[in-house]
PDB file of C-alpha atoms in Angstrom:
ATOM      1  CA  MET A   1      10.276 -32.630 133.103  1.00 50.00           C
ATOM      2  CA  LEU A   2      11.114 -36.032 131.616  1.00 48.00           C
ATOM      3  CA  ASP A   3       7.732 -37.326 132.763  1.00 54.00           C
ATOM      4  CA  GLU A   4       6.014 -34.380 131.026  1.00 51.00           C
ATOM      5  CA  CYS A   5       7.756 -35.213 127.723  1.00 52.00           C
ATOM      6  CA  GLU A   6       6.732 -38.852 128.040  1.00 53.00           C
ATOM      7  CA  ALA A   7       3.115 -37.833 128.485  1.00 50.00           C
ATOM      8  CA  GLN A   8       3.252 -35.833 125.213  1.00 46.00           C
ATOM      9  CA  VAL A   9       4.373 -38.789 123.055  1.00 44.00           C
ATOM     10  CA  LYS A  10       2.703 -41.690 124.823  1.00 50.00           C
ATOM     11  CA  GLY A  11       0.406 -43.634 122.480  1.00 47.00           C
ATOM     12  CA  PHE A  12       2.150 -42.526 119.220  1.00 42.00           C
ATOM     13  CA  LYS A  13       3.847 -45.366 117.367  1.00 46.00           C
ATOM     14  CA  GLY A  14       7.625 -44.898 116.979  1.00 48.00           C
ATOM     15  CA  ALA A  15       7.725 -41.754 119.150  1.00 49.00           C
ATOM     16  CA  GLN A  16      10.838 -41.099 121.283  1.00 54.00           C
ATOM     17  CA  HIS A  17      11.706 -38.698 124.081  1.00 54.00           C
ATOM     18  CA  LYS A  18      15.157 -37.716 125.348  1.00 54.00           C
ATOM     19  CA  LYS A  19      16.590 -35.056 127.654  1.00 54.00           C
ATOM     20  CA  PHE A  20      19.393 -32.696 126.457  1.00 52.00           C
ATOM     21  CA  PRO A  21      21.409 -30.163 128.459  1.00 52.00           C
ATOM     22  CA  THR A  22      21.307 -27.522 125.686  1.00 56.00           C
ATOM     23  CA  HIS A  23      18.900 -26.430 122.912  1.00 51.00           C
ATOM     24  CA  ALA A  24      21.617 -26.828 120.247  1.00 54.00           C
ATOM     25  CA  GLN A  25      22.193 -30.474 121.188  1.00 57.00           C
ATOM     26  CA  ALA A  26      18.456 -31.150 120.936  1.00 50.00           C
ATOM     27  CA  LEU A  27      18.319 -29.662 117.440  1.00 46.00           C
ATOM     28  CA  GLU A  28      21.360 -31.660 116.376  1.00 55.00           C
ATOM     29  CA  TYR A  29      19.660 -34.841 117.619  1.00 49.00           C
ATOM     30  CA  ILE A  30      16.622 -34.318 115.408  1.00 45.00           C
ATOM     31  CA  GLY A  31      18.778 -33.501 112.381  1.00 48.00           C
ATOM     32  CA  GLN A  32      18.269 -29.747 112.135  1.00 45.00           C
ATOM     33  CA  GLY A  33      21.785 -28.647 113.083  1.00 40.00           C
ATOM     34  CA  ILE A  34      22.026 -25.698 115.457  1.00 35.00           C
ATOM     35  CA  SER A  35      19.913 -23.274 113.453  1.00 37.00           C
ATOM     36  CA  SER A  36      16.760 -22.058 115.201  1.00 38.00           C
ATOM     37  CA  GLU A  37      15.319 -20.217 112.153  1.00 40.00           C
ATOM     38  CA  PRO A  38      11.638 -21.130 111.553  1.00 38.00           C
ATOM     39  CA  ALA A  39      10.704 -22.991 108.387  1.00 37.00           C
ATOM     40  CA  PRO A  40       9.478 -20.697 105.572  1.00 38.00           C
ATOM     41  CA  TYR A  41       5.683 -20.266 105.275  1.00 34.00           C
ATOM     42  CA  THR A  42       4.100 -22.132 102.393  1.00 35.00           C
ATOM     43  CA  LYS A  43       0.648 -21.027 101.265  1.00 35.00           C
ATOM     44  CA  PRO A  44      -1.745 -24.004 101.344  1.00 37.00           C
ATOM     45  CA  ILE A  45      -3.100 -25.128  97.987  1.00 36.00           C
ATOM     46  CA  PRO A  46      -6.927 -24.851  97.994  1.00 39.00           C
ATOM     47  CA  SER A  47      -8.986 -27.886  97.133  1.00 37.00           C
ATOM     48  CA  PRO A  48     -10.508 -27.816  93.638  1.00 37.00           C
ATOM     49  CA  PRO A  49     -14.226 -26.920  93.436  1.00 40.00           C
ATOM     50  CA  ILE A  50     -16.781 -29.697  93.303  1.00 37.00           C
ATOM     51  CA  ALA A  51     -17.475 -30.619  89.707  1.00 37.00           C
ATOM     52  CA  THR A  52     -21.007 -29.729  88.622  1.00 41.00           C
ATOM     53  CA  ALA A  53     -20.994 -31.740  85.416  1.00 39.00           C
ATOM     54  CA  GLN A  54     -19.171 -34.732  83.996  1.00 40.00           C
ATOM     55  CA  PRO A  55     -17.726 -34.751  80.463  1.00 36.00           C
ATOM     56  CA  ARG A  56     -19.973 -36.572  78.004  1.00 38.00           C
ATOM     57  CA  THR A  57     -18.338 -38.959  75.580  1.00 33.00           C
ATOM     58  CA  ASN A  58     -21.131 -41.307  74.483  1.00 35.00           C
ATOM     59  CA  ARG A  59     -23.852 -38.899  73.278  1.00 38.00           C
ATOM     60  CA  LYS A  60     -24.410 -38.576  69.532  1.00 43.00           C
ATOM     61  CA  ILE A  61     -24.379 -34.892  68.634  1.00 43.00           C
ATOM     62  CA  SER A  62     -23.745 -32.850  65.509  1.00 45.00           C
ATOM     63  CA  PRO A  63     -20.261 -31.353  65.026  1.00 53.00           C
ATOM     64  CA  ALA A  64     -21.649 -27.797  65.312  1.00 47.00           C
ATOM     65  CA  LEU A  65     -23.369 -28.527  68.616  1.00 51.00           C
ATOM     66  CA  SER A  66     -20.309 -30.345  69.914  1.00 68.00           C
ATOM     67  CA  ALA A  67     -18.164 -27.291  69.209  1.00 86.00           C
ATOM     68  CA  ALA A  68     -20.652 -24.992  70.972  1.00 87.00           C
ATOM     69  CA  GLU A  69     -20.765 -27.262  73.996  1.00 91.00           C
ATOM     70  CA  SER A  70     -17.000 -27.541  74.140  1.00 91.00           C
ATOM     71  CA  LEU A  71     -16.627 -23.759  74.099  1.00 93.00           C
ATOM     72  CA  ALA A  72     -19.200 -23.361  76.886  1.00 94.00           C
ATOM     73  CA  VAL A  73     -17.517 -25.939  79.097  1.00 91.00           C
ATOM     74  CA  LYS A  74     -14.132 -24.336  78.443  1.00 91.00           C
ATOM     75  CA  GLU A  75     -15.573 -21.031  79.666  1.00 95.00           C
ATOM     76  CA  GLY A  76     -16.715 -22.617  82.931  1.00 94.00           C
ATOM     77  CA  TYR A  77     -20.378 -23.274  82.130  1.00 96.00           C
ATOM     78  CA  THR A  78     -22.208 -26.533  82.829  1.00 94.00           C
ATOM     79  CA  VAL A  79     -23.843 -28.439  79.974  1.00 93.00           C
ATOM     80  CA  SER A  80     -26.422 -31.111  80.786  1.00 90.00           C
ATOM     81  CA  PRO A  81     -26.257 -34.594  79.236  1.00 87.00           C
ATOM     82  CA  GLU A  82     -29.085 -33.513  76.892  1.00 88.00           C
ATOM     83  CA  GLY A  83     -27.052 -30.553  75.629  1.00 90.00           C
ATOM     84  CA  PHE A  84     -28.708 -27.747  77.621  1.00 93.00           C
ATOM     85  CA  LEU A  85     -26.666 -24.889  79.041  1.00 96.00           C
ATOM     86  CA  VAL A  86     -27.465 -24.904  82.769  1.00 96.00           C
ATOM     87  CA  VAL A  87     -28.212 -21.832  84.904  1.00 97.00           C
ATOM     88  CA  TYR A  88     -29.588 -21.538  88.455  1.00 97.00           C
ATOM     89  CA  CYS A  89     -32.030 -18.773  89.424  1.00 98.00           C
ATOM     90  CA  ASP A  90     -33.385 -17.644  92.765  1.00 97.00           C
ATOM     91  CA  GLY A  91     -35.159 -14.724  94.413  1.00 96.00           C
ATOM     92  CA  SER A  92     -35.061 -13.339  97.913  1.00 95.00           C
ATOM     93  CA  SER A  93     -37.074 -10.801  99.898  1.00 94.00           C
ATOM     94  CA  LEU A  94     -35.890  -9.520 103.268  1.00 92.00           C
ATOM     95  CA  GLY A  95     -39.029  -8.918 105.311  1.00 90.00           C
ATOM     96  CA  ASN A  96     -41.198 -10.554 102.662  1.00 88.00           C
ATOM     97  CA  GLY A  97     -44.847  -9.547 102.965  1.00 82.00           C
ATOM     98  CA  LYS A  98     -44.108  -6.624 105.272  1.00 87.00           C
ATOM     99  CA  GLN A  99     -43.886  -2.888 104.744  1.00 87.00           C
ATOM    100  CA  GLY A 100     -40.306  -1.952 103.862  1.00 90.00           C
ATOM    101  CA  ALA A 101     -39.416  -5.357 102.401  1.00 93.00           C
ATOM    102  CA  LYS A 102     -36.364  -5.440 100.097  1.00 95.00           C
ATOM    103  CA  ALA A 103     -36.046  -8.063  97.393  1.00 97.00           C
ATOM    104  CA  GLY A 104     -33.285  -9.232  95.082  1.00 97.00           C
ATOM    105  CA  LEU A 105     -32.418 -11.840  92.506  1.00 98.00           C
ATOM    106  CA  GLY A 106     -29.537 -14.210  91.925  1.00 98.00           C
ATOM    107  CA  VAL A 107     -28.380 -15.862  88.689  1.00 98.00           C
ATOM    108  CA  PHE A 108     -25.594 -18.433  88.980  1.00 98.00           C
ATOM    109  CA  TRP A 109     -23.761 -19.681  85.870  1.00 98.00           C
ATOM    110  CA  GLY A 110     -20.607 -21.220  87.333  1.00 97.00           C
ATOM    111  CA  MET A 111     -17.566 -21.008  89.592  1.00 95.00           C
ATOM    112  CA  ASP A 112     -14.818 -20.274  87.056  1.00 94.00           C
ATOM    113  CA  GLY A 113     -13.834 -18.204  84.024  1.00 96.00           C
ATOM    114  CA  GLU A 114     -16.423 -16.437  81.907  1.00 97.00           C
ATOM    115  CA  ALA A 115     -19.233 -18.248  83.719  1.00 97.00           C
ATOM    116  CA  GLU A 116     -18.196 -16.773  87.059  1.00 97.00           C
ATOM    117  CA  ARG A 117     -18.080 -13.285  85.557  1.00 97.00           C
ATOM    118  CA  LYS A 118     -21.669 -13.694  84.299  1.00 97.00           C
ATOM    119  CA  ASN A 119     -23.108 -14.403  87.769  1.00 98.00           C
ATOM    120  CA  LEU A 120     -25.645 -11.767  88.842  1.00 98.00           C
ATOM    121  CA  ALA A 121     -26.736 -10.334  92.182  1.00 98.00           C
ATOM    122  CA  GLU A 122     -29.220  -7.515  91.601  1.00 97.00           C
ATOM    123  CA  ALA A 123     -31.808  -5.555  93.552  1.00 97.00           C
ATOM    124  CA  LEU A 124     -35.423  -5.886  92.450  1.00 97.00           C
ATOM    125  CA  PRO A 125     -36.609  -2.623  90.849  1.00 96.00           C
ATOM    126  CA  GLY A 126     -39.908  -0.944  91.629  1.00 93.00           C
ATOM    127  CA  VAL A 127     -42.242  -0.591  94.587  1.00 91.00           C
ATOM    128  CA  LEU A 128     -43.405  -4.197  94.884  1.00 92.00           C
ATOM    129  CA  GLN A 129     -40.632  -6.038  96.730  1.00 95.00           C
ATOM    130  CA  THR A 130     -41.813  -9.645  96.914  1.00 95.00           C
ATOM    131  CA  ASN A 131     -40.062 -12.964  96.706  1.00 95.00           C
ATOM    132  CA  ASN A 132     -42.261 -14.049  93.772  1.00 95.00           C
ATOM    133  CA  ARG A 133     -41.185 -11.048  91.701  1.00 96.00           C
ATOM    134  CA  GLY A 134     -37.558 -11.738  92.574  1.00 97.00           C
ATOM    135  CA  GLU A 135     -37.936 -15.335  91.397  1.00 97.00           C
ATOM    136  CA  LEU A 136     -39.522 -14.289  88.083  1.00 97.00           C
ATOM    137  CA  LEU A 137     -37.010 -11.534  87.402  1.00 97.00           C
ATOM    138  CA  ALA A 138     -34.117 -13.933  88.063  1.00 98.00           C
ATOM    139  CA  ILE A 139     -35.414 -16.144  85.233  1.00 97.00           C
ATOM    140  CA  ILE A 140     -35.868 -13.066  83.029  1.00 97.00           C
ATOM    141  CA  ARG A 141     -32.300 -11.907  83.658  1.00 97.00           C
ATOM    142  CA  ALA A 142     -30.939 -15.372  82.888  1.00 97.00           C
ATOM    143  CA  ILE A 143     -32.654 -15.349  79.493  1.00 95.00           C
ATOM    144  CA  GLU A 144     -31.603 -11.745  78.798  1.00 95.00           C
ATOM    145  CA  GLU A 145     -27.986 -12.638  79.597  1.00 96.00           C
ATOM    146  CA  HIS A 146     -27.933 -16.058  77.890  1.00 96.00           C
ATOM    147  CA  PRO A 147     -24.271 -16.264  76.799  1.00 96.00           C
ATOM    148  CA  HIS A 148     -24.643 -19.004  74.160  1.00 94.00           C
ATOM    149  CA  PRO A 149     -27.957 -18.551  72.290  1.00 90.00           C
ATOM    150  CA  ASP A 150     -26.952 -21.393  69.972  1.00 87.00           C
ATOM    151  CA  LEU A 151     -27.421 -23.781  72.901  1.00 92.00           C
ATOM    152  CA  PRO A 152     -30.784 -24.600  74.526  1.00 92.00           C
ATOM    153  CA  LEU A 153     -31.156 -23.228  78.045  1.00 95.00           C
ATOM    154  CA  GLU A 154     -32.094 -25.198  81.160  1.00 95.00           C
ATOM    155  CA  ILE A 155     -33.232 -22.905  83.977  1.00 95.00           C
ATOM    156  CA  ARG A 156     -33.067 -24.618  87.347  1.00 95.00           C
ATOM    157  CA  THR A 157     -35.161 -23.016  90.068  1.00 95.00           C
ATOM    158  CA  ASP A 158     -36.781 -23.914  93.374  1.00 92.00           C
ATOM    159  CA  SER A 159     -39.680 -21.534  92.613  1.00 93.00           C
ATOM    160  CA  GLN A 160     -42.901 -23.528  92.497  1.00 89.00           C
ATOM    161  CA  TYR A 161     -44.704 -20.275  91.727  1.00 92.00           C
ATOM    162  CA  SER A 162     -42.632 -19.387  88.631  1.00 93.00           C
ATOM    163  CA  ILE A 163     -42.856 -22.820  87.055  1.00 90.00           C
ATOM    164  CA  SER A 164     -46.596 -23.080  87.687  1.00 89.00           C
ATOM    165  CA  CYS A 165     -47.169 -19.636  86.167  1.00 90.00           C
ATOM    166  CA  MET A 166     -45.198 -20.254  82.999  1.00 87.00           C
ATOM    167  CA  THR A 167     -46.412 -23.750  82.189  1.00 82.00           C
ATOM    168  CA  GLN A 168     -49.751 -24.397  83.844  1.00 82.00           C
ATOM    169  CA  TYR A 169     -51.525 -21.058  83.885  1.00 86.00           C
ATOM    170  CA  LEU A 170     -50.061 -18.856  81.167  1.00 85.00           C
ATOM    171  CA  PRO A 171     -52.184 -20.366  78.328  1.00 82.00           C
ATOM    172  CA  LYS A 172     -55.336 -19.797  80.409  1.00 84.00           C
ATOM    173  CA  TRP A 173     -54.334 -16.241  81.318  1.00 87.00           C
ATOM    174  CA  LEU A 174     -53.691 -15.412  77.669  1.00 83.00           C
ATOM    175  CA  ARG A 175     -57.216 -16.546  76.798  1.00 83.00           C
ATOM    176  CA  ASN A 176     -58.662 -14.507  79.679  1.00 86.00           C
ATOM    177  CA  ASP A 177     -56.561 -11.370  79.070  1.00 85.00           C
ATOM    178  CA  PHE A 178     -54.652 -11.979  82.315  1.00 89.00           C
ATOM    179  CA  VAL A 179     -57.695 -12.058  84.554  1.00 88.00           C
ATOM    180  CA  THR A 180     -58.111 -14.887  87.075  1.00 84.00           C
ATOM    181  CA  SER A 181     -61.184 -17.085  87.397  1.00 81.00           C
ATOM    182  CA  THR A 182     -62.364 -14.804  90.218  1.00 85.00           C
ATOM    183  CA  GLY A 183     -62.206 -11.725  87.973  1.00 88.00           C
ATOM    184  CA  GLU A 184     -59.063 -10.263  89.535  1.00 89.00           C
ATOM    185  CA  PRO A 185     -56.007  -9.110  87.557  1.00 90.00           C
ATOM    186  CA  VAL A 186     -53.183 -11.653  87.496  1.00 92.00           C
ATOM    187  CA  LYS A 187     -50.394 -10.701  89.891  1.00 92.00           C
ATOM    188  CA  ASN A 188     -47.029  -9.834  88.308  1.00 94.00           C
ATOM    189  CA  ARG A 189     -48.605  -9.520  84.853  1.00 93.00           C
ATOM    190  CA  ASP A 190     -45.803  -7.201  83.688  1.00 93.00           C
ATOM    191  CA  LEU A 191     -43.065  -9.734  84.455  1.00 95.00           C
ATOM    192  CA  LEU A 192     -44.966 -12.701  83.024  1.00 93.00           C
ATOM    193  CA  ILE A 193     -45.672 -10.965  79.705  1.00 91.00           C
ATOM    194  CA  HIS A 194     -42.070  -9.766  79.472  1.00 92.00           C
ATOM    195  CA  LEU A 195     -40.848 -13.307  80.132  1.00 91.00           C
ATOM    196  CA  LEU A 196     -43.155 -14.714  77.468  1.00 87.00           C
ATOM    197  CA  ALA A 197     -41.933 -12.125  74.948  1.00 87.00           C
ATOM    198  CA  LEU A 198     -38.311 -12.990  75.696  1.00 88.00           C
ATOM    199  CA  MET A 199     -38.980 -16.673  75.122  1.00 85.00           C
ATOM    200  CA  ASN A 200     -40.725 -15.956  71.832  1.00 82.00           C
ATOM    201  CA  ARG A 201     -37.821 -13.782  70.676  1.00 81.00           C
ATOM    202  CA  MET A 202     -35.431 -16.681  71.201  1.00 79.00           C
ATOM    203  CA  GLY A 203     -37.008 -18.327  68.179  1.00 72.00           C
ATOM    204  CA  THR A 204     -36.127 -21.997  67.906  1.00 69.00           C
ATOM    205  CA  THR A 205     -33.921 -21.991  71.007  1.00 78.00           C
ATOM    206  CA  ARG A 206     -35.412 -24.472  73.465  1.00 86.00           C
ATOM    207  CA  ILE A 207     -35.990 -23.483  77.090  1.00 90.00           C
ATOM    208  CA  ARG A 208     -36.540 -25.972  79.874  1.00 91.00           C
ATOM    209  CA  LEU A 209     -37.587 -25.098  83.420  1.00 92.00           C
ATOM    210  CA  LYS A 210     -36.346 -27.684  85.898  1.00 91.00           C
ATOM    211  CA  HIS A 211     -37.322 -27.818  89.548  1.00 91.00           C
ATOM    212  CA  VAL A 212     -34.593 -28.282  92.151  1.00 89.00           C
ATOM    213  CA  LYS A 213     -35.295 -28.609  95.846  1.00 82.00           C
ATOM    214  CA  GLY A 214     -34.335 -25.458  97.740  1.00 72.00           C
ATOM    215  CA  HIS A 215     -31.992 -25.416 100.734  1.00 68.00           C
ATOM    216  CA  ALA A 216     -31.045 -29.050 100.211  1.00 68.00           C
ATOM    217  CA  GLY A 217     -27.280 -28.601  99.847  1.00 70.00           C
ATOM    218  CA  HIS A 218     -27.301 -28.378  96.033  1.00 80.00           C
ATOM    219  CA  GLU A 219     -24.312 -26.223  95.103  1.00 91.00           C
ATOM    220  CA  GLY A 220     -25.854 -24.324  92.180  1.00 94.00           C
ATOM    221  CA  ASN A 221     -29.079 -23.553  94.021  1.00 93.00           C
ATOM    222  CA  GLU A 222     -27.211 -22.511  97.172  1.00 95.00           C
ATOM    223  CA  MET A 223     -25.027 -20.127  95.159  1.00 96.00           C
ATOM    224  CA  ALA A 224     -28.071 -18.574  93.443  1.00 97.00           C
ATOM    225  CA  ASP A 225     -29.708 -18.131  96.844  1.00 96.00           C
ATOM    226  CA  ARG A 226     -26.587 -16.408  98.185  1.00 96.00           C
ATOM    227  CA  LEU A 227     -26.509 -14.047  95.201  1.00 97.00           C
ATOM    228  CA  ALA A 228     -30.220 -13.250  95.653  1.00 97.00           C
ATOM    229  CA  ASN A 229     -29.648 -12.350  99.297  1.00 96.00           C
ATOM    230  CA  MET A 230     -26.784 -10.082  98.247  1.00 97.00           C
ATOM    231  CA  GLY A 231     -29.087  -8.405  95.727  1.00 97.00           C
ATOM    232  CA  ALA A 232     -31.778  -7.849  98.350  1.00 97.00           C
ATOM    233  CA  ALA A 233     -29.245  -5.922 100.457  1.00 96.00           C
ATOM    234  CA  MET A 234     -28.376  -3.541  97.590  1.00 96.00           C
ATOM    235  CA  PRO A 235     -29.978  -0.103  97.037  1.00 93.00           C
ATOM    236  CA  HIS A 236     -33.186  -0.563  95.076  1.00 88.00           C
ATOM    237  CA  PRO A 237     -33.704   1.274  91.765  1.00 91.00           C
ATOM    238  CA  PRO A 238     -37.025   2.568  90.400  1.00 89.00           C
ATOM    239  CA  ASP A 239     -39.122   0.284  88.246  1.00 89.00           C
ATOM    240  CA  ARG A 240     -37.963  -0.632  84.759  1.00 89.00           C
ATOM    241  CA  ILE A 241     -39.685   1.170  81.924  1.00 85.00           C
ATOM    242  CA  ASN A 242     -38.717  -1.204  79.119  1.00 86.00           C
ATOM    243  CA  TRP A 243     -40.992  -4.148  79.908  1.00 91.00           C
ATOM    244  CA  LEU A 244     -41.998  -5.979  76.749  1.00 90.00           C
ATOM    245  CA  THR A 245     -45.709  -6.153  75.866  1.00 86.00           C
ATOM    246  CA  LEU A 246     -48.094  -8.729  74.437  1.00 78.00           C
ATOM    247  CA  LYS A 247     -47.459  -7.199  71.018  1.00 80.00           C
ATOM    248  CA  ASP A 248     -43.747  -7.906  71.505  1.00 79.00           C
ATOM    249  CA  ALA A 249     -44.708 -11.447  72.504  1.00 72.00           C
ATOM    250  CA  ASN A 250     -46.168 -12.046  69.013  1.00 63.00           C
ATOM    251  CA  GLU A 251     -49.808 -11.553  69.866  1.00 53.00           C
ATOM    252  CA  SER A 252     -50.977 -12.789  66.444  1.00 45.00           C
ATOM    253  CA  ALA A 253     -49.481 -16.170  67.200  1.00 48.00           C
ATOM    254  CA  HIS A 254     -51.347 -16.221  70.506  1.00 48.00           C
ATOM    255  CA  GLU A 255     -54.588 -15.470  68.700  1.00 51.00           C
ATOM    256  CA  ALA A 256     -53.904 -18.310  66.269  1.00 47.00           C
ATOM    257  CA  TRP A 257     -53.282 -20.582  69.235  1.00 42.00           C
ATOM    258  CA  ARG A 258     -56.594 -19.543  70.813  1.00 48.00           C
ATOM    259  CA  GLU A 259     -58.473 -20.296  67.584  1.00 52.00           C
ATOM    260  CA  LYS A 260     -56.820 -23.688  67.229  1.00 46.00           C
ATOM    261  CA  HIS A 261     -57.066 -24.902  70.820  1.00 43.00           C
ATOM    262  CA  GLY A 262     -59.943 -22.921  72.322  1.00 45.00           C
ATOM    263  CA  SER A 263     -60.248 -23.673  76.016  1.00 37.00           C
ATOM    264  CA  ALA A 264     -58.565 -27.078  75.737  1.00 37.00           C
ATOM    265  CA  SER A 265     -55.294 -27.791  77.436  1.00 38.00           C
ATOM    266  CA  ALA A 266     -52.255 -27.778  75.181  1.00 40.00           C
ATOM    267  CA  ALA A 267     -49.958 -29.765  77.453  1.00 42.00           C
ATOM    268  CA  THR A 268     -48.354 -33.062  76.480  1.00 43.00           C
ATOM    269  CA  LYS A 269     -46.066 -35.354  78.413  1.00 44.00           C
ATOM    270  CA  ASN A 270     -42.942 -37.231  77.397  1.00 49.00           C
ATOM    271  CA  ASP A 271     -41.435 -39.256  80.244  1.00 59.00           C
ATOM    272  CA  ASN A 272     -40.772 -36.740  83.023  1.00 69.00           C
ATOM    273  CA  VAL A 273     -40.699 -33.688  80.720  1.00 77.00           C
ATOM    274  CA  GLN A 274     -43.970 -31.827  80.123  1.00 70.00           C
ATOM    275  CA  THR A 275     -44.301 -29.451  77.190  1.00 75.00           C
ATOM    276  CA  THR A 276     -46.862 -26.639  77.213  1.00 69.00           C
ATOM    277  CA  ALA A 277     -47.768 -24.704  74.051  1.00 64.00           C
ATOM    278  CA  VAL A 278     -48.131 -20.954  74.551  1.00 67.00           C
ATOM    279  CA  GLY A 279     -48.766 -19.275  71.231  1.00 59.00           C
ATOM    280  CA  ASP A 280     -46.173 -20.703  68.871  1.00 61.00           C
ATOM    281  CA  LEU A 281     -43.849 -21.245  71.829  1.00 68.00           C
ATOM    282  CA  SER A 282     -43.179 -24.560  73.551  1.00 72.00           C
ATOM    283  CA  ILE A 283     -42.095 -24.377  77.187  1.00 77.00           C
ATOM    284  CA  GLU A 284     -40.607 -27.539  78.647  1.00 83.00           C
ATOM    285  CA  ILE A 285     -40.746 -28.410  82.331  1.00 76.00           C
ATOM    286  CA  GLU A 286     -39.102 -31.259  84.189  1.00 79.00           C
ATOM    287  CA  VAL A 287     -41.035 -31.777  87.401  1.00 64.00           C
ATOM    288  CA  ASP A 288     -43.517 -34.079  89.096  1.00 60.00           C
ATOM    289  CA  PRO A 289     -46.972 -32.867  87.889  1.00 55.00           C
ATOM    290  CA  ASP A 290     -48.391 -33.452  91.395  1.00 56.00           C
ATOM    291  CA  TRP A 291     -46.042 -30.710  92.591  1.00 53.00           C
ATOM    292  CA  MET A 292     -47.742 -28.009  90.482  1.00 57.00           C
ATOM    293  CA  MET A 293     -49.753 -25.365  92.334  1.00 53.00           C
ATOM    294  CA  THR A 294     -53.494 -24.888  92.076  1.00 61.00           C
ATOM    295  CA  GLU A 295     -54.863 -21.427  91.290  1.00 59.00           C
ATOM    296  CA  GLU A 296     -56.166 -21.172  94.863  1.00 64.00           C
ATOM    297  CA  GLU A 297     -52.710 -21.976  96.256  1.00 61.00           C
ATOM    298  CA  MET A 298     -51.135 -19.349  94.013  1.00 55.00           C
ATOM    299  CA  LYS A 299     -53.672 -16.750  95.138  1.00 60.00           C
ATOM    300  CA  GLU A 300     -52.963 -17.583  98.781  1.00 60.00           C
ATOM    301  CA  LEU A 301     -49.233 -17.272  98.174  1.00 53.00           C
ATOM    302  CA  ASP A 302     -49.690 -13.870  96.502  1.00 57.00           C
ATOM    303  CA  GLU A 303     -51.814 -12.638  99.390  1.00 53.00           C
ATOM    304  CA  THR A 304     -49.140 -13.532 101.944  1.00 51.00           C
ATOM    305  CA  GLN A 305     -46.680 -11.361 100.005  1.00 54.00           C
ATOM    306  CA  ALA A 306     -48.924  -8.297  99.720  1.00 46.00           C
ATOM    307  CA  PHE A 307     -48.356  -5.228 101.873  1.00 40.00           C
TER     308      PHE A 307
END
């Protein structure tokens, strides 16, 4: 038995082993008296969540904006160094492109407080259950639920399709009445027009679409993906009937834009942020321009999701 004890402590600095005739004497030796009661259970303290944003102390901002940012951070939201309220959006479709597919959306605002309570996991309404529609509706729901309209909104998404639609092709589709160069109706026209109308209704509030790489271990994107998968597993409601229209999107402003710009591109670049004019609306995008999809690539992607 003594040899067995020695084997258990061998290699540990300062370890000792000793044989005792009774259990009470062994406990007395290690300073526990003769009591054999187990130590009370203490619940482990969980590690704090990984911080998603660092406090900013060197940026020059107005007192009103500083107060708005401070309130948002206090409520658990993330504010970018440029002063944008950050939200992550994602879509998911179980069985994408197949009969019986079920899609959902995820909107992730934060891990704590009011931000955590604003997180969304919803089923995609309607008959068409594709990943692309889930991605677009996630962005729509983020704008509809924007908790601090006095702050600009930065929508982070891994959806190449959504960003390409809203910044590269929407001006062209407006000129062509949402018909592609091949004469076919633009896919997901209802969601795109609704999204445009929402952006116009935000007035002077800036919106930036920022690409993040999917499934790369980024906490916000991973959480949005998890919420989207949860939404896809929920019962699916019928289609919404309150989609906004081109009239709601300030069609007169679009007409004025057409007259001013004609068929010319209305995109400008400033460092790594590209701004596209759509009507009287400016949509910002932070992404490598080489990453944008061609119209042929978008058509191919839509066809793989049809059923």
